[in-house]
mmCIF file of C-alpha atoms in Angstrom:
data_model
loop_
_atom_site.group_PDB
_atom_site.id
_atom_site.type_symbol
_atom_site.label_atom_id
_atom_site.label_comp_id
_atom_site.label_asym_id
_atom_site.label_seq_id
_atom_site.Cartn_x
_atom_site.Cartn_y
_atom_site.Cartn_z
ATOM 1 C CA MET A 1 -0.139 -0.248 0.197
ATOM 2 C CA THR A 2 1.414 3.002 -0.857
ATOM 3 C CA SER A 3 1.581 6.173 1.490
ATOM 4 C CA ILE A 4 -1.193 8.028 -0.257
ATOM 5 C CA GLU A 5 -3.233 4.985 0.124
ATOM 6 C CA VAL A 6 -2.581 4.545 4.142
ATOM 7 C CA LEU A 7 -3.135 7.984 4.552
ATOM 8 C CA ALA A 8 -6.422 8.037 2.765
ATOM 9 C CA GLU A 9 -7.804 4.907 4.726
ATOM 10 C CA LEU A 10 -6.052 6.151 8.004
ATOM 11 C CA GLU A 11 -8.273 8.596 7.817
ATOM 12 C CA VAL A 12 -11.579 7.000 7.101
ATOM 13 C CA SER A 13 -11.209 4.606 9.565
ATOM 14 C CA MET A 14 -10.225 7.104 12.029
ATOM 15 C CA SER A 15 -13.038 9.641 10.978
ATOM 16 C CA GLU A 16 -15.325 6.486 11.795
ATOM 17 C CA LEU A 17 -14.365 6.780 15.662
ATOM 18 C CA ALA A 18 -15.301 10.170 15.929
ATOM 19 C CA THR A 19 -18.910 11.430 17.845
ATOM 20 C CA PRO A 20 -19.661 14.649 17.723
ATOM 21 C CA MET A 21 -18.618 17.007 20.605
ATOM 22 C CA ARG A 22 -17.092 13.937 22.496
ATOM 23 C CA VAL A 23 -14.725 12.375 20.731
ATOM 24 C CA TYR A 24 -12.332 14.396 18.261
ATOM 25 C CA VAL A 25 -9.841 12.555 16.084
ATOM 26 C CA GLU A 26 -7.237 13.394 13.886
ATOM 27 C CA ALA A 27 -4.946 11.308 10.972
ATOM 28 C CA GLY A 28 -2.149 12.627 8.964
ATOM 29 C CA ARG A 29 1.251 12.366 7.661
ATOM 30 C CA PHE A 30 4.064 14.266 9.333
ATOM 31 C CA THR A 31 6.336 16.946 7.200
ATOM 32 C CA GLU A 32 9.087 16.675 9.300
ATOM 33 C CA PRO A 33 11.838 14.184 8.593
ATOM 34 C CA GLU A 34 11.990 11.659 11.205
ATOM 35 C CA PRO A 35 9.430 12.567 13.411
ATOM 36 C CA ASP A 36 9.165 12.030 17.275
ATOM 37 C CA LEU A 37 7.080 12.750 20.106
ATOM 38 C CA PRO A 38 7.517 16.162 19.869
ATOM 39 C CA GLU A 39 5.785 16.383 16.322
ATOM 40 C CA LEU A 40 3.322 13.990 17.727
ATOM 41 C CA ALA A 41 2.533 16.360 20.994
ATOM 42 C CA ALA A 42 2.346 19.484 18.420
ATOM 43 C CA ARG A 43 -0.332 17.419 16.523
ATOM 44 C CA ILE A 44 -1.721 16.913 19.767
ATOM 45 C CA ARG A 45 -1.582 20.644 20.976
ATOM 46 C CA THR A 46 -3.227 21.358 17.307
ATOM 47 C CA LEU A 47 -6.319 19.000 18.208
ATOM 48 C CA LEU A 48 -6.742 20.751 21.487
ATOM 49 C CA ALA A 49 -6.812 23.914 20.163
ATOM 50 C CA ALA A 50 -9.723 22.945 17.714
ATOM 51 C CA ILE A 51 -11.368 21.270 20.347
ATOM 52 C CA ALA A 52 -11.287 24.351 22.443
ATOM 53 C CA ALA A 53 -12.230 26.886 19.520
ATOM 54 C CA ASP A 54 -15.472 24.239 18.811
ATOM 55 C CA ASP A 55 -18.737 26.012 19.844
ATOM 56 C CA ALA A 56 -20.060 22.928 21.990
ATOM 57 C CA TRP A 57 -16.924 23.267 24.574
ATOM 58 C CA ARG A 58 -15.973 27.327 24.261
ATOM 59 C CA ARG A 59 -18.247 27.598 27.290
ATOM 60 C CA PHE A 60 -16.802 24.728 29.220
ATOM 61 C CA LEU A 61 -13.130 25.670 28.598
ATOM 62 C CA PRO A 62 -13.158 29.790 29.158
ATOM 63 C CA GLY A 63 -9.409 30.851 28.696
ATOM 64 C CA TYR A 64 -8.111 27.918 27.680
ATOM 65 C CA THR A 65 -4.756 27.283 26.107
ATOM 66 C CA PRO A 66 -3.550 23.976 25.266
ATOM 67 C CA PRO A 67 -0.508 23.029 27.448
ATOM 68 C CA SER A 68 3.140 23.809 25.619
ATOM 69 C CA VAL A 69 4.357 20.710 23.188
ATOM 70 C CA PRO A 70 6.886 20.361 26.667
ATOM 71 C CA ALA A 71 3.988 19.584 29.011
ATOM 72 C CA ILE A 72 2.438 17.036 26.849
ATOM 73 C CA CYS A 73 5.050 15.258 26.168
ATOM 74 C CA ALA A 74 5.298 15.037 30.175
ATOM 75 C CA SER A 75 1.736 13.681 30.323
ATOM 76 C CA LEU A 76 2.121 11.057 27.885
ATOM 77 C CA GLU A 77 3.040 7.604 28.846
ATOM 78 C CA PRO A 78 3.632 4.448 26.428
ATOM 79 C CA VAL A 79 1.027 1.658 25.831
ATOM 80 C CA GLU A 80 2.184 -1.327 24.314
ATOM 81 C CA THR A 81 0.762 -2.053 20.653
ATOM 82 C CA HIS A 82 -0.917 -5.136 21.535
ATOM 83 C CA GLU A 83 -3.494 -2.903 23.588
ATOM 84 C CA ALA A 84 -3.561 -0.218 21.224
ATOM 85 C CA ALA A 85 -6.791 -1.343 19.189
ATOM 86 C CA SER A 86 -8.800 -2.375 22.328
ATOM 87 C CA PHE A 87 -7.994 1.243 24.317
ATOM 88 C CA LEU A 88 -8.794 3.044 21.258
ATOM 89 C CA ALA A 89 -11.845 1.528 20.818
ATOM 90 C CA GLN A 90 -12.654 2.362 24.685
ATOM 91 C CA VAL A 91 -11.300 5.983 23.849
ATOM 92 C CA ALA A 92 -13.749 6.131 21.075
ATOM 93 C CA GLY A 93 -16.763 4.077 22.012
ATOM 94 C CA VAL A 94 -17.297 4.072 25.715
ATOM 95 C CA ASP A 95 -18.453 7.355 27.603
ATOM 96 C CA LEU A 96 -15.984 9.159 30.307
ATOM 97 C CA VAL A 97 -18.584 10.149 32.885
ATOM 98 C CA TRP A 98 -20.816 7.504 32.371
ATOM 99 C CA ARG A 99 -19.273 4.334 31.665
ATOM 100 C CA SER A 100 -22.685 2.675 30.763
ATOM 101 C CA HIS A 101 -22.907 5.005 28.028
ATOM 102 C CA ARG A 102 -21.547 3.961 24.909
ATOM 103 C CA HIS A 103 -20.752 6.582 21.306
ATOM 104 C CA LEU A 104 -20.536 3.745 19.586
ATOM 105 C CA PRO A 105 -21.454 -0.114 19.277
ATOM 106 C CA ALA A 106 -18.573 -1.893 20.578
ATOM 107 C CA GLU A 107 -18.390 -4.194 17.205
ATOM 108 C CA ALA A 108 -17.920 -0.644 15.046
ATOM 109 C CA ALA A 109 -15.210 0.663 17.806
ATOM 110 C CA GLU A 110 -13.289 -2.308 17.785
ATOM 111 C CA ARG A 111 -13.539 -3.475 14.045
ATOM 112 C CA MET A 112 -12.298 0.666 13.197
ATOM 113 C CA ALA A 113 -9.725 0.568 15.826
ATOM 114 C CA GLU A 114 -8.152 -2.838 14.886
ATOM 115 C CA ARG A 115 -8.263 -1.680 11.426
ATOM 116 C CA VAL A 116 -6.236 1.675 12.399
ATOM 117 C CA VAL A 117 -3.858 0.211 14.735
ATOM 118 C CA ALA A 118 -3.052 -2.511 11.845
ATOM 119 C CA LEU A 119 -2.181 0.453 9.292
ATOM 120 C CA LEU A 120 -0.131 2.331 11.481
ATOM 121 C CA GLY A 121 1.565 -1.469 11.845
ATOM 122 C CA PRO A 122 3.929 -3.471 14.170
ATOM 123 C CA GLU A 123 6.347 -0.938 14.820
ATOM 124 C CA ALA A 124 4.009 2.231 15.866
ATOM 125 C CA SER A 125 4.360 3.644 18.780
ATOM 126 C CA TRP A 126 1.243 4.670 20.979
ATOM 127 C CA TRP A 127 1.002 7.584 23.885
ATOM 128 C CA THR A 128 -1.556 7.740 26.337
ATOM 129 C CA ASN A 129 -2.740 10.309 29.012
ATOM 130 C CA HIS A 130 -3.383 7.266 31.224
ATOM 131 C CA ASP A 131 -0.442 6.295 33.824
ATOM 132 C CA ALA A 132 -1.579 2.482 33.899
ATOM 133 C CA GLU A 133 0.234 1.855 36.942
ATOM 134 C CA CYS A 134 -1.766 4.099 39.287
ATOM 135 C CA GLY A 135 -4.867 4.852 37.326
ATOM 136 C CA ALA A 136 -4.255 7.870 36.928
ATOM 137 C CA VAL A 137 -4.896 10.785 34.162
ATOM 138 C CA ASN A 138 -2.773 13.478 33.331
ATOM 139 C CA GLY A 139 -5.026 15.703 32.006
ATOM 140 C CA LEU A 140 -4.650 17.716 29.118
ATOM 141 C CA THR A 141 -8.031 20.051 29.453
ATOM 142 C CA PRO A 142 -9.501 21.315 32.645
ATOM 143 C CA VAL A 143 -12.643 18.791 31.702
ATOM 144 C CA PHE A 144 -12.308 14.984 31.754
ATOM 145 C CA ASP A 145 -10.505 13.996 28.462
ATOM 146 C CA SER A 146 -9.120 10.753 27.431
ATOM 147 C CA LEU A 147 -6.200 10.394 24.793
ATOM 148 C CA LEU A 148 -4.519 8.063 22.624
ATOM 149 C CA ALA A 149 -2.264 8.653 19.824
ATOM 150 C CA GLY A 150 -0.160 6.301 17.819
ATOM 151 C CA MET A 151 2.447 7.471 15.159
ATOM 152 C CA GLN A 152 5.000 5.326 12.968
ATOM 153 C CA GLY A 153 7.797 6.852 10.716
ATOM 154 C CA GLU A 154 5.330 8.771 8.400
ATOM 155 C CA HIS A 155 1.352 8.813 9.700
ATOM 156 C CA PHE A 156 -0.409 9.485 12.754
ATOM 157 C CA ALA A 157 -3.647 8.789 14.164
ATOM 158 C CA LEU A 158 -5.195 10.740 17.431
ATOM 159 C CA ALA A 159 -8.233 10.074 19.113
ATOM 160 C CA LEU A 160 -9.286 12.491 22.028
ATOM 161 C CA GLN A 161 -12.806 11.625 24.512
ATOM 162 C CA ILE A 162 -13.960 15.142 26.250
ATOM 163 C CA ALA A 163 -16.149 14.716 28.518
ATOM 164 C CA ASP A 164 -18.261 17.053 31.288
ATOM 165 C CA ASP A 165 -19.978 16.223 34.192
#
C-alpha cells in the first residue's frame, strides 16, 4: 500500500471513530523528517486548540490554552502496541463519565480501532495520558479527557474523548 493509500485509509477509519462533541480524531502525515514524540505532541496540541475553539466546548473551556509541547510530552505514557486497539476502541466507544453509555457500538469501535492499529503497523508507537500503573489521568484539559495517539515514521492517528459532568 502506498503512503497516500495508507493516509486515505487512516483518515476514513479514524473518522468512523469520531462522535460529535465527544470524540475528536485526526489522522495525518508528518511533514518533518524523522518525527518523534515532540512532533506528535504538536499535533495533539493542534487538536486540543481545535476542540477549545469548537462552539460546543468554548463555554466549558473559557480562557483555556492547550499545554505546551513539552508539557504534553511529559503527560504521555507509552501503550504497548498489542493493547492499542482495545484502548482506542474504549476511547472512541465508552463514555468517560457514564461508563454504561456508549458513543459507538462495541463491534464498530473495535473493528475500526483494529484497522487503525493495523494501518500504522507493528512498529508504531502508542501514547496515552493515562498512567496505567496507578490509574491516574494526566489531564490535557480542565475537564475530563482521554487520549490515545499513535505514530509510525510517517503517519499519525489521534483520538481524544472529552467530557464534562
